[in-house]
mmCIF file of C-alpha atoms (C1' of nucleotides) in Angstrom:
data_model
loop_
_atom_site.group_PDB
_atom_site.id
_atom_site.type_symbol
_atom_site.label_atom_id
_atom_site.label_comp_id
_atom_site.label_asym_id
_atom_site.label_seq_id
_atom_site.Cartn_x
_atom_site.Cartn_y
_atom_site.Cartn_z
ATOM 1 C CA UNK A 5 78.670 49.093 68.518
ATOM 2 C CA UNK A 6 78.950 52.362 69.969
ATOM 3 C CA UNK A 7 82.116 52.277 71.304
ATOM 4 C CA UNK A 8 83.697 52.677 68.081
ATOM 5 C CA UNK A 9 83.035 55.858 67.021
ATOM 6 C CA UNK A 10 83.603 57.134 70.984
ATOM 7 C CA UNK A 11 87.285 55.156 70.409
ATOM 8 C CA UNK A 12 88.031 57.304 68.103
ATOM 9 C CA UNK A 13 87.017 60.447 69.292
ATOM 10 C CA UNK A 14 88.835 59.498 72.499
ATOM 11 C CA UNK A 15 91.437 58.602 70.476
ATOM 12 C CA UNK A 16 91.736 61.807 69.260
ATOM 13 C CA UNK A 17 91.843 64.069 72.120
ATOM 14 C CA UNK A 18 93.697 62.278 73.693
ATOM 15 C CA UNK A 19 96.527 63.705 72.762
ATOM 16 C CA UNK A 20 95.996 67.031 72.123
ATOM 17 C CA UNK A 21 97.247 66.509 68.731
ATOM 18 C CA UNK A 22 95.044 63.441 67.895
ATOM 19 C CA UNK A 23 93.050 63.968 65.270
ATOM 20 C CA UNK A 24 93.025 67.119 64.819
ATOM 21 C CA UNK A 25 96.176 67.823 64.613
ATOM 22 C CA UNK A 26 97.517 65.267 62.787
ATOM 23 C CA UNK A 27 95.664 66.769 60.442
ATOM 24 C CA UNK A 28 94.800 69.873 60.467
ATOM 25 C CA UNK A 29 95.531 73.220 60.458
ATOM 26 C CA UNK A 30 99.343 73.171 60.268
ATOM 27 C CA UNK A 31 99.375 71.396 57.186
ATOM 28 C CA UNK A 32 98.463 73.604 54.573
ATOM 29 C CA UNK A 33 95.325 73.358 53.300
ATOM 30 C CA UNK A 34 95.957 71.919 49.753
ATOM 31 C CA UNK A 35 98.036 69.865 51.254
ATOM 32 C CA UNK A 36 95.830 67.125 52.222
ATOM 33 C CA UNK A 37 97.016 65.041 54.767
ATOM 34 C CA UNK A 38 96.810 61.199 55.059
ATOM 35 C CA UNK A 39 96.978 59.377 57.894
ATOM 36 C CA UNK A 40 96.879 55.227 57.962
ATOM 37 C CA UNK A 41 94.843 52.805 60.407
ATOM 38 C CA UNK A 42 96.184 49.398 60.077
ATOM 39 C CA UNK A 43 94.182 47.144 61.680
ATOM 40 C CA UNK A 44 96.923 44.696 62.904
ATOM 41 C CA UNK A 45 95.922 41.373 62.920
ATOM 42 C CA UNK A 46 95.304 39.754 65.679
ATOM 43 C CA UNK A 47 94.660 39.178 68.988
ATOM 44 C CA UNK A 48 92.762 41.839 69.002
ATOM 45 C CA UNK A 49 90.179 39.962 69.649
ATOM 46 C CA UNK A 50 89.329 41.010 72.502
ATOM 47 C CA UNK A 51 89.018 44.873 71.026
ATOM 48 C CA UNK A 52 86.301 46.056 69.844
ATOM 49 C CA UNK A 53 86.035 49.123 67.488
ATOM 50 C CA UNK A 54 88.029 51.886 67.259
ATOM 51 C CA UNK A 55 87.834 54.141 65.194
ATOM 52 C CA UNK A 56 84.797 54.396 64.407
ATOM 53 C CA UNK A 57 84.572 50.748 62.914
ATOM 54 C CA UNK A 58 87.960 51.465 60.835
ATOM 55 C CA UNK A 59 90.009 50.060 63.140
ATOM 56 C CA UNK A 60 89.304 46.571 61.619
ATOM 57 C CA UNK A 61 91.640 47.485 58.929
ATOM 58 C CA UNK A 62 94.224 45.218 58.339
ATOM 59 C CA UNK A 63 95.924 43.705 56.022
ATOM 60 C CA UNK A 64 97.694 43.599 52.532
ATOM 61 C CA UNK A 65 96.642 42.278 49.269
ATOM 62 C CA UNK A 66 99.232 42.158 46.807
ATOM 63 C CA UNK A 67 98.172 44.940 44.354
ATOM 64 C CA UNK A 68 97.648 47.396 46.503
ATOM 65 C CA UNK A 69 95.886 50.541 45.446
ATOM 66 C CA UNK A 70 97.653 52.949 45.074
ATOM 67 C CA UNK A 71 96.706 54.718 47.731
ATOM 68 C CA UNK A 72 94.936 57.912 46.991
ATOM 69 C CA UNK A 73 95.620 60.722 44.953
ATOM 70 C CA UNK A 74 94.318 63.294 46.665
ATOM 71 C CA UNK A 75 94.729 66.806 45.560
ATOM 72 C CA UNK A 76 96.219 67.217 48.791
ATOM 73 C CA UNK A 77 97.732 65.151 50.713
ATOM 74 C CA UNK A 78 100.339 64.850 53.183
ATOM 75 C CA UNK A 79 100.818 61.863 55.618
ATOM 76 C CA UNK A 80 100.629 60.646 58.232
ATOM 77 C CA UNK A 81 100.894 57.023 59.463
ATOM 78 C CA UNK A 82 100.604 55.830 62.527
ATOM 79 C CA UNK A 83 100.128 52.522 64.609
ATOM 80 C CA UNK A 84 97.546 53.231 66.840
ATOM 81 C CA UNK A 85 96.937 50.533 69.633
ATOM 82 C CA UNK A 86 93.770 49.133 69.809
ATOM 83 C CA UNK A 87 91.174 49.724 71.819
ATOM 84 C CA UNK A 88 91.635 51.793 75.193
ATOM 85 C CA UNK A 89 94.733 52.456 74.827
ATOM 86 C CA UNK A 90 93.795 55.250 72.243
ATOM 87 C CA UNK A 91 93.391 57.053 74.608
ATOM 88 C CA UNK A 92 96.810 57.755 75.538
ATOM 89 C CA UNK A 93 97.211 58.362 72.072
ATOM 90 C CA UNK A 94 100.314 59.433 70.401
ATOM 91 C CA UNK A 95 100.731 62.934 70.583
ATOM 92 C CA UNK A 96 101.099 64.585 67.130
ATOM 93 C CA UNK A 97 104.297 66.850 66.539
ATOM 94 C CA UNK A 98 102.192 69.680 65.319
ATOM 95 C CA UNK A 99 103.502 69.312 61.918
ATOM 96 C CA UNK A 100 104.004 66.152 61.587
ATOM 97 C CA UNK A 101 102.113 63.762 59.923
ATOM 98 C CA UNK A 102 101.341 60.559 61.079
ATOM 99 C CA UNK A 103 99.947 56.886 60.427
ATOM 100 C CA UNK A 104 98.518 54.533 62.785
ATOM 101 C CA UNK A 105 97.909 51.305 62.758
ATOM 102 C CA UNK A 106 95.924 49.992 65.385
ATOM 103 C CA UNK A 107 95.106 46.393 66.037
ATOM 104 C CA UNK A 108 91.560 46.437 66.546
ATOM 105 C CA UNK A 109 89.457 43.693 67.010
ATOM 106 C CA UNK A 110 87.115 42.811 63.806
ATOM 107 C CA UNK A 111 84.081 44.320 63.795
ATOM 108 C CA UNK A 112 80.690 42.675 65.058
ATOM 109 C CA UNK A 113 80.467 40.583 61.832
ATOM 110 C CA UNK A 114 83.765 39.587 61.607
ATOM 111 C CA UNK A 115 85.358 37.551 63.802
ATOM 112 C CA UNK A 116 88.523 35.827 63.545
ATOM 113 C CA UNK A 117 90.196 37.087 61.022
ATOM 114 C CA UNK A 118 92.184 39.133 62.643
ATOM 115 C CA UNK A 119 93.565 36.654 64.520
ATOM 116 C CA UNK A 120 94.186 34.802 62.251
ATOM 117 C CA UNK A 121 96.402 37.062 60.240
ATOM 118 C CA UNK A 122 98.486 37.469 62.903
ATOM 119 C CA UNK A 123 98.910 34.254 63.808
ATOM 120 C CA UNK A 124 99.395 32.580 60.836
ATOM 121 C CA UNK A 125 102.802 32.501 59.129
ATOM 122 C CA UNK A 126 101.128 30.093 57.096
ATOM 123 C CA UNK A 127 99.623 32.419 55.573
ATOM 124 C CA UNK A 128 99.416 32.513 51.502
ATOM 125 C CA UNK A 129 100.002 35.277 50.630
ATOM 126 C CA UNK A 130 99.822 37.349 47.546
ATOM 127 C CA UNK A 131 99.869 35.383 44.666
ATOM 128 C CA UNK A 132 101.408 37.888 42.917
ATOM 129 C CA UNK A 133 102.544 41.342 42.736
ATOM 130 C CA UNK A 134 102.785 43.642 40.089
ATOM 131 C CA UNK A 135 102.579 46.618 38.561
ATOM 132 C CA UNK A 136 101.382 49.021 40.518
ATOM 133 C CA UNK A 137 103.205 49.343 43.933
ATOM 134 C CA UNK A 138 104.862 46.441 42.515
ATOM 135 C CA UNK A 139 108.387 46.847 44.177
ATOM 136 C CA UNK A 140 106.862 47.773 47.668
ATOM 137 C CA UNK A 141 104.482 44.938 47.309
ATOM 138 C CA UNK A 142 106.757 42.836 46.350
ATOM 139 C CA UNK A 143 109.015 43.651 49.155
ATOM 140 C CA UNK A 144 105.849 43.415 51.519
ATOM 141 C CA UNK A 145 105.036 40.245 50.149
ATOM 142 C CA UNK A 146 108.381 39.085 50.706
ATOM 143 C CA UNK A 147 109.175 39.861 54.373
ATOM 144 C CA UNK A 148 105.416 38.561 55.001
ATOM 145 C CA UNK A 149 105.335 35.566 53.161
ATOM 146 C CA UNK A 150 104.303 33.012 55.825
ATOM 147 C CA UNK A 151 102.984 35.909 57.722
ATOM 148 C CA UNK A 152 100.109 37.089 55.907
ATOM 149 C CA UNK A 153 96.842 35.101 56.002
ATOM 150 C CA UNK A 154 94.982 35.373 53.546
ATOM 151 C CA UNK A 155 91.611 35.044 54.709
ATOM 152 C CA UNK A 156 89.645 33.640 52.325
ATOM 153 C CA UNK A 157 86.948 35.231 51.122
ATOM 154 C CA UNK A 158 83.999 35.134 52.441
ATOM 155 C CA UNK A 159 81.520 35.174 49.864
ATOM 156 C CA UNK A 160 81.669 32.925 47.633
ATOM 157 C CA UNK A 161 80.136 29.505 48.854
ATOM 158 C CA UNK A 162 77.034 27.994 48.746
ATOM 159 C CA UNK A 163 74.347 30.558 49.022
ATOM 160 C CA UNK A 164 70.611 29.281 50.314
ATOM 161 C CA UNK A 165 68.720 29.424 47.327
ATOM 162 C CA UNK A 166 66.573 28.724 49.751
ATOM 163 C CA UNK A 167 66.358 32.122 51.799
ATOM 164 C CA UNK A 168 63.021 33.576 51.017
ATOM 165 C CA UNK A 169 63.980 36.603 50.082
ATOM 166 C CA UNK A 170 65.594 37.668 47.643
ATOM 167 C CA UNK A 171 68.518 39.504 48.652
ATOM 168 C CA UNK A 172 69.638 37.155 51.380
ATOM 169 C CA UNK A 173 72.981 35.864 50.147
ATOM 170 C CA UNK A 174 74.935 33.509 51.197
ATOM 171 C CA UNK A 175 76.845 34.724 53.822
ATOM 172 C CA UNK A 176 77.655 31.954 55.436
ATOM 173 C CA UNK A 177 75.981 31.566 58.328
ATOM 174 C CA UNK A 178 78.065 28.746 60.410
ATOM 175 C CA UNK A 179 81.133 29.668 60.104
ATOM 176 C CA UNK A 180 81.473 33.566 61.047
ATOM 177 C CA UNK A 181 82.039 35.427 57.913
ATOM 178 C CA UNK A 182 85.750 35.874 57.999
ATOM 179 C CA UNK A 183 87.413 39.009 56.266
ATOM 180 C CA UNK A 184 90.147 39.664 54.585
ATOM 181 C CA UNK A 185 92.785 41.603 56.270
ATOM 182 C CA UNK A 186 91.862 45.313 56.423
ATOM 183 C CA UNK A 187 93.561 48.299 55.962
ATOM 184 C CA UNK A 188 92.245 51.797 56.500
ATOM 185 C CA UNK A 189 93.383 55.391 56.562
ATOM 186 C CA UNK A 190 92.184 58.518 56.970
ATOM 187 C CA UNK A 191 92.665 61.051 54.414
ATOM 188 C CA UNK A 192 91.973 64.874 54.488
ATOM 189 C CA UNK A 193 89.963 65.462 51.697
ATOM 190 C CA UNK A 194 87.264 67.246 50.586
ATOM 191 C CA UNK A 195 85.970 64.083 48.226
ATOM 192 C CA UNK A 196 84.956 60.921 49.359
ATOM 193 C CA UNK A 197 85.601 58.404 47.123
ATOM 194 C CA UNK A 198 89.326 58.932 46.484
ATOM 195 C CA UNK A 199 91.503 57.863 43.644
ATOM 196 C CA UNK A 200 93.103 55.285 44.108
ATOM 197 C CA UNK A 201 94.046 54.116 40.676
ATOM 198 C CA UNK A 202 91.448 51.000 41.074
ATOM 199 C CA UNK A 203 87.597 50.542 39.672
ATOM 200 C CA UNK A 204 85.020 50.612 42.142
ATOM 201 C CA UNK A 205 81.569 50.087 42.077
ATOM 202 C CA UNK A 206 79.269 51.426 45.490
ATOM 203 C CA UNK A 207 77.305 48.801 46.317
ATOM 204 C CA UNK A 208 76.298 50.383 49.316
ATOM 205 C CA UNK A 209 75.801 52.899 52.019
ATOM 206 C CA UNK A 210 74.975 53.019 55.693
ATOM 207 C CA UNK A 211 74.268 55.575 57.951
ATOM 208 C CA UNK A 212 77.204 56.062 60.841
ATOM 209 C CA UNK A 213 75.957 55.771 64.507
ATOM 210 C CA UNK A 214 77.146 58.882 66.050
ATOM 211 C CA UNK A 215 77.928 60.866 62.850
ATOM 212 C CA UNK A 216 76.042 62.788 59.905
ATOM 213 C CA UNK A 217 78.323 61.234 57.563
ATOM 214 C CA UNK A 218 77.004 58.145 55.755
ATOM 215 C CA UNK A 219 79.508 55.358 55.140
ATOM 216 C CA UNK A 220 80.220 54.242 51.241
ATOM 217 C CA UNK A 221 80.488 50.919 50.389
ATOM 218 C CA UNK A 222 82.527 49.903 47.424
ATOM 219 C CA UNK A 223 83.592 46.841 46.040
ATOM 220 C CA UNK A 224 86.176 46.287 42.946
ATOM 221 C CA UNK A 225 84.967 46.142 39.862
ATOM 222 C CA UNK A 226 87.562 43.519 38.176
ATOM 223 C CA UNK A 227 86.088 40.281 37.832
ATOM 224 C CA UNK A 228 87.538 37.968 40.279
ATOM 225 C CA UNK A 229 88.875 40.515 42.361
ATOM 226 C CA UNK A 230 86.860 40.707 45.774
ATOM 227 C CA UNK A 231 88.321 43.527 47.399
ATOM 228 C CA UNK A 232 86.137 45.793 49.211
ATOM 229 C CA UNK A 233 86.648 49.333 50.530
ATOM 230 C CA UNK A 234 84.371 51.445 52.655
ATOM 231 C CA UNK A 235 84.408 54.974 52.587
ATOM 232 C CA UNK A 236 83.378 57.393 55.149
ATOM 233 C CA UNK A 237 84.011 60.469 56.569
ATOM 234 C CA UNK A 238 84.855 61.627 59.943
ATOM 235 C CA UNK A 239 82.570 62.989 62.236
ATOM 236 C CA UNK A 240 84.814 64.959 64.553
ATOM 237 C CA UNK A 241 87.201 65.959 61.542
ATOM 238 C CA UNK A 242 84.759 66.319 58.666
ATOM 239 C CA UNK A 243 87.645 67.549 56.568
ATOM 240 C CA UNK A 244 88.671 63.676 57.146
ATOM 241 C CA UNK A 245 87.955 60.795 54.936
ATOM 242 C CA UNK A 246 88.404 57.418 56.191
ATOM 243 C CA UNK A 247 88.980 54.715 53.801
ATOM 244 C CA UNK A 248 89.264 51.067 54.433
ATOM 245 C CA UNK A 249 90.294 48.646 52.436
ATOM 246 C CA UNK A 250 89.689 44.869 52.726
ATOM 247 C CA UNK A 251 90.783 41.999 50.651
ATOM 248 C CA UNK A 252 93.786 41.937 47.888
ATOM 249 C CA UNK A 253 93.754 43.055 44.123
ATOM 250 C CA UNK A 254 94.508 40.106 42.119
ATOM 251 C CA UNK A 255 95.536 42.567 39.516
ATOM 252 C CA UNK A 256 97.215 45.588 39.067
ATOM 253 C CA UNK A 257 95.698 48.856 38.927
ATOM 254 C CA UNK A 258 93.901 49.412 35.911
ATOM 255 C CA UNK A 259 94.468 52.449 35.452
ATOM 256 C CA UNK A 260 98.313 52.585 36.775
ATOM 257 C CA UNK A 261 100.948 52.693 34.026
ATOM 258 C CA UNK A 262 103.406 50.865 34.308
ATOM 259 C CA UNK A 263 105.411 50.447 37.063
ATOM 260 C CA UNK A 264 104.162 53.568 39.006
ATOM 261 C CA UNK A 265 106.445 53.379 41.275
ATOM 262 C CA UNK A 266 109.136 56.214 41.171
ATOM 263 C CA UNK A 267 110.755 54.673 44.111
ATOM 264 C CA UNK A 268 112.825 52.234 44.306
ATOM 265 C CA UNK A 269 111.966 49.531 47.086
ATOM 266 C CA UNK A 270 112.598 50.474 50.181
ATOM 267 C CA UNK A 271 115.707 49.615 52.041
ATOM 268 C CA UNK A 272 114.403 48.583 55.042
ATOM 269 C CA UNK A 273 111.838 46.442 53.575
ATOM 270 C CA UNK A 274 114.186 43.968 54.896
ATOM 271 C CA UNK A 275 113.952 45.021 58.152
ATOM 272 C CA UNK A 276 110.207 43.532 57.844
ATOM 273 C CA UNK A 277 109.224 47.056 58.221
ATOM 274 C CA UNK A 278 107.557 49.123 55.792
ATOM 275 C CA UNK A 279 107.339 52.496 55.445
ATOM 276 C CA UNK A 280 104.650 54.952 55.466
ATOM 277 C CA UNK A 281 105.035 54.608 52.112
ATOM 278 C CA UNK A 282 104.580 51.432 51.781
ATOM 279 C CA UNK A 283 101.898 51.101 53.909
ATOM 280 C CA UNK A 284 99.848 53.657 52.157
ATOM 281 C CA UNK A 285 100.549 52.450 48.623
ATOM 282 C CA UNK A 286 100.137 48.917 49.842
ATOM 283 C CA UNK A 287 97.556 49.062 52.349
ATOM 284 C CA UNK A 288 97.569 45.644 52.157
ATOM 285 C CA UNK A 289 100.640 45.377 53.335
ATOM 286 C CA UNK A 290 99.644 46.263 57.006
ATOM 287 C CA UNK A 291 101.562 43.430 57.927
ATOM 288 C CA UNK A 292 104.827 44.667 56.959
ATOM 289 C CA UNK A 293 104.482 47.794 58.460
ATOM 290 C CA UNK A 294 104.651 45.929 61.453
ATOM 291 C CA UNK A 295 108.360 46.717 62.581
ATOM 292 C CA UNK A 296 109.609 42.887 63.569
ATOM 293 C CA UNK A 297 106.634 40.677 63.006
ATOM 294 C CA UNK A 298 107.928 38.462 65.672
ATOM 295 C CA UNK A 299 107.852 40.814 68.386
ATOM 296 C CA UNK A 300 104.505 41.378 66.970
ATOM 297 C CA UNK A 301 103.161 38.540 67.148
ATOM 298 C CA UNK A 302 104.618 37.696 70.316
ATOM 299 C CA UNK A 303 102.979 40.461 71.500
ATOM 300 C CA UNK A 304 100.168 40.610 69.750
ATOM 301 C CA UNK A 305 98.305 41.771 72.299
ATOM 302 C CA UNK A 306 100.483 44.811 72.731
ATOM 303 C CA UNK A 307 99.692 47.813 70.615
ATOM 304 C CA UNK A 308 101.809 49.765 68.893
ATOM 305 C CA UNK A 309 101.865 52.801 67.506
ATOM 306 C CA UNK A 310 104.494 54.804 65.440
ATOM 307 C CA UNK A 311 104.415 57.964 64.480
ATOM 308 C CA UNK A 312 106.887 59.324 62.239
ATOM 309 C CA UNK A 313 107.469 63.027 61.796
ATOM 310 C CA UNK A 314 107.580 64.184 58.303
ATOM 311 C CA UNK A 315 110.070 66.680 57.458
ATOM 312 C CA UNK A 316 109.284 69.820 57.640
ATOM 313 C CA UNK A 317 110.539 71.189 54.701
ATOM 314 C CA UNK A 318 108.651 68.298 52.928
ATOM 315 C CA UNK A 319 106.049 69.637 50.630
ATOM 316 C CA UNK A 320 104.285 67.400 48.858
ATOM 317 C CA UNK A 321 104.758 69.379 45.688
ATOM 318 C CA UNK A 322 101.052 70.459 44.826
ATOM 319 C CA UNK A 323 102.334 70.094 41.124
ATOM 320 C CA UNK A 324 102.030 66.520 41.308
ATOM 321 C CA UNK A 325 98.628 66.413 42.234
ATOM 322 C CA UNK A 326 97.416 68.448 39.278
ATOM 323 C CA UNK A 327 97.289 65.509 37.143
ATOM 324 C CA UNK A 328 94.417 63.406 38.268
ATOM 325 C CA UNK A 329 94.593 59.809 37.683
ATOM 326 C CA UNK A 330 95.216 58.385 34.534
ATOM 327 C CA UNK A 331 96.277 59.767 32.276
ATOM 328 C CA UNK A 332 98.126 62.136 32.303
ATOM 329 C CA UNK A 333 102.235 62.572 33.887
ATOM 330 C CA UNK A 334 101.099 62.532 37.232
ATOM 331 C CA UNK A 335 100.247 59.008 38.546
ATOM 332 C CA UNK A 336 98.568 58.459 41.540
ATOM 333 C CA UNK A 337 99.893 55.557 42.624
ATOM 334 C CA UNK A 338 103.622 57.099 42.382
ATOM 335 C CA UNK A 339 102.380 59.846 43.901
ATOM 336 C CA UNK A 340 101.261 58.925 46.572
ATOM 337 C CA UNK A 341 103.970 56.570 46.970
ATOM 338 C CA UNK A 342 106.523 58.267 46.816
ATOM 339 C CA UNK A 343 104.999 61.782 48.404
ATOM 340 C CA UNK A 344 104.817 59.497 51.648
ATOM 341 C CA UNK A 345 108.032 58.225 50.777
ATOM 342 C CA UNK A 346 109.528 62.006 51.072
ATOM 343 C CA UNK A 347 107.486 63.257 53.340
ATOM 344 C CA UNK A 348 108.543 60.461 56.152
ATOM 345 C CA UNK A 349 111.839 60.594 55.538
ATOM 346 C CA UNK A 350 112.607 57.008 55.556
ATOM 347 C CA UNK A 351 115.773 56.749 55.487
ATOM 348 C CA UNK A 352 116.800 54.540 57.729
ATOM 349 C CA UNK A 353 115.753 51.572 59.721
ATOM 350 C CA UNK A 354 112.169 52.958 59.727
ATOM 351 C CA UNK A 355 112.204 51.065 62.784
ATOM 352 C CA UNK A 356 114.010 52.623 64.641
ATOM 353 C CA UNK A 357 113.198 55.732 63.836
ATOM 354 C CA UNK A 358 109.896 54.748 64.130
ATOM 355 C CA UNK A 359 110.858 53.628 67.722
ATOM 356 C CA UNK A 360 112.791 57.011 68.452
ATOM 357 C CA UNK A 361 110.307 59.029 68.269
ATOM 358 C CA UNK A 362 108.036 57.756 70.005
ATOM 359 C CA UNK A 363 110.442 57.407 72.699
ATOM 360 C CA UNK A 364 110.957 61.326 71.963
ATOM 361 C CA UNK A 365 107.507 61.505 72.507
ATOM 362 C CA UNK A 366 106.634 59.572 75.091
ATOM 363 C CA UNK A 367 103.752 58.099 74.686
ATOM 364 C CA UNK A 368 104.140 55.136 72.738
ATOM 365 C CA UNK A 369 105.687 53.455 75.356
ATOM 366 C CA UNK A 370 103.242 52.569 77.765
ATOM 367 C CA UNK A 371 101.667 51.054 74.471
ATOM 368 C CA UNK A 372 104.361 49.744 72.618
ATOM 369 C CA UNK A 373 106.727 48.349 75.417
ATOM 370 C CA UNK A 374 108.544 46.326 72.766
ATOM 371 C CA UNK A 375 109.521 48.942 70.672
ATOM 372 C CA UNK A 376 111.165 50.704 72.611
ATOM 373 C CA UNK A 377 113.356 48.238 73.149
ATOM 374 C CA UNK A 378 115.109 47.909 70.157
ATOM 375 C CA UNK A 379 118.362 48.172 70.601
ATOM 376 C CA UNK A 380 118.970 49.407 67.509
ATOM 377 C CA UNK A 381 120.548 52.051 65.796
ATOM 378 C CA UNK A 382 119.212 54.997 67.353
ATOM 379 C CA UNK A 383 118.276 56.692 64.621
ATOM 380 C CA UNK A 384 117.729 59.910 65.810
ATOM 381 C CA UNK A 385 118.323 61.380 63.325
ATOM 382 C CA UNK A 386 114.960 61.167 62.014
ATOM 383 C CA UNK A 387 113.736 64.062 62.397
ATOM 384 C CA UNK A 388 111.918 65.965 65.413
ATOM 385 C CA UNK A 389 111.469 69.065 65.405
ATOM 386 C "C1'" DC B 18 72.641 49.459 26.445
ATOM 387 C "C1'" DG B 19 76.002 49.051 29.659
ATOM 388 C "C1'" DG B 20 78.171 50.533 34.418
ATOM 389 C "C1'" DC B 21 77.050 52.515 38.048
ATOM 390 C "C1'" DT B 22 74.214 55.005 42.459
ATOM 391 C "C1'" DT B 23 70.329 55.231 45.119
ATOM 392 C "C1'" DT B 24 68.136 52.762 48.412
ATOM 393 C "C1'" DG B 25 65.311 49.650 51.554
ATOM 394 C "C1'" DA B 26 65.218 45.250 53.190
ATOM 395 C "C1'" DC B 27 67.240 41.389 54.664
ATOM 396 C "C1'" DC B 28 71.457 38.398 57.534
ATOM 397 C "C1'" DA B 29 74.508 37.591 60.865
ATOM 398 C "C1'" DG B 30 76.147 39.450 65.303
ATOM 399 C "C1'" DC B 31 76.428 41.296 69.455
ATOM 400 C "C1'" DG B 32 75.216 43.379 74.113
ATOM 401 C "C1'" DC B 33 71.849 44.263 77.425
ATOM 402 C "C1'" DG C 16 64.823 36.549 73.219
ATOM 403 C "C1'" DC C 17 64.855 41.338 71.415
ATOM 404 C "C1'" DG C 18 67.030 45.308 69.555
ATOM 405 C "C1'" DC C 19 70.687 47.424 67.233
ATOM 406 C "C1'" DT C 20 73.891 47.526 63.576
ATOM 407 C "C1'" DG C 21 77.041 46.741 60.815
ATOM 408 C "C1'" DG C 22 77.318 44.778 55.825
ATOM 409 C "C1'" DT C 23 74.941 43.080 51.671
ATOM 410 C "C1'" DC C 24 72.281 42.250 48.366
ATOM 411 C "C1'" DA C 25 69.502 43.745 44.360
ATOM 412 C "C1'" DA C 26 65.707 46.258 41.917
ATOM 413 C "C1'" DA C 27 65.205 50.839 39.816
ATOM 414 C "C1'" DG C 28 66.790 54.618 38.706
ATOM 415 C "C1'" DC C 29 70.115 57.490 36.612
ATOM 416 C "C1'" DC C 30 74.287 58.812 32.921
ATOM 417 C "C1'" DG C 31 76.896 58.845 28.994
#
DNA sequence: CGGCTTTGACCAGCGC
DNA sequence: GCGCTGGTCAAAGCCG
């Protein structure tokens, strides 16, 4: 799929702000910028790649990795519409960070996973929630119960011993391989493999078409946990690393100390909308990220784009960063979470904020009509500047 | 020695 | 049907 890369670019460009803006210059170097891309479950089947393949992301695991503790970070989360629409991408206000979620269709190999996710109200959700981002996750889980579908693990299953070759594995042939929900986001970082609190084993690396940077494939080393993640550097913006998680962790983060979450459950969880922080901390909670699921479901075809403007004043304490995963006072998980939380200032109903924001910037309207509709509160208070 | 990375090969899905 | 590409496997090598 060639298109992917292109789309990605397109997207970014569409708005002058897009990529670059989002991540860049405006943000202090030390401040890593972070953006997320969510694959919306769903019906994006038609759509094909968007972000270089990342767009397939979506997913919501129970134990979300606590996102990266980047040495620098900032972030923005935005949900972006898949495919073409991306062109209209959201304007990123200059100093804003954005998180983008895009529903995307699964990659070639995949098949309908996405749709399942979407539709499914049946989805089994997460088995448990735990420590790490517990609060968020749980909440998320609750919200979604029913919505998220846990895609079964593709692997497992029978193998064909027959394959002559050594390797061929059992990827099931008949049924298209189903993928777990994926969740991806971009991080401005010099480090490709960000520490998210989990242990990963690299099992492959492939050259990315139209990009000088390779894509690395990692799998969670915890026994029984089939979570995978792909990491690649954006060709457009080499300083940006795109990380895609697939699947749900069935265990808490090994390096995350007890409830790392310094943050309390977000209020809006009940709304079904998750904050950027949540999203980030719980990538697999993507669904929750969607505003009003019902809307989402109804308009699967629609694209969503949400942008949050971070408060200017926010500074992620770089100090926080210093630490490193594991040990010190600094807990990556909490860090990232809190960071995001702050950054986005999700105080009010996020959904509304997002909406407003969008409105103000007028982009999403086309893209996400439903969002605009929200009659709800006008929390304009959310920061636009 | 165990765990992880590297790397070439192979499979599956998709577009032409 | 062919070629391309993404994704995965697993042997070999590296490292602590």
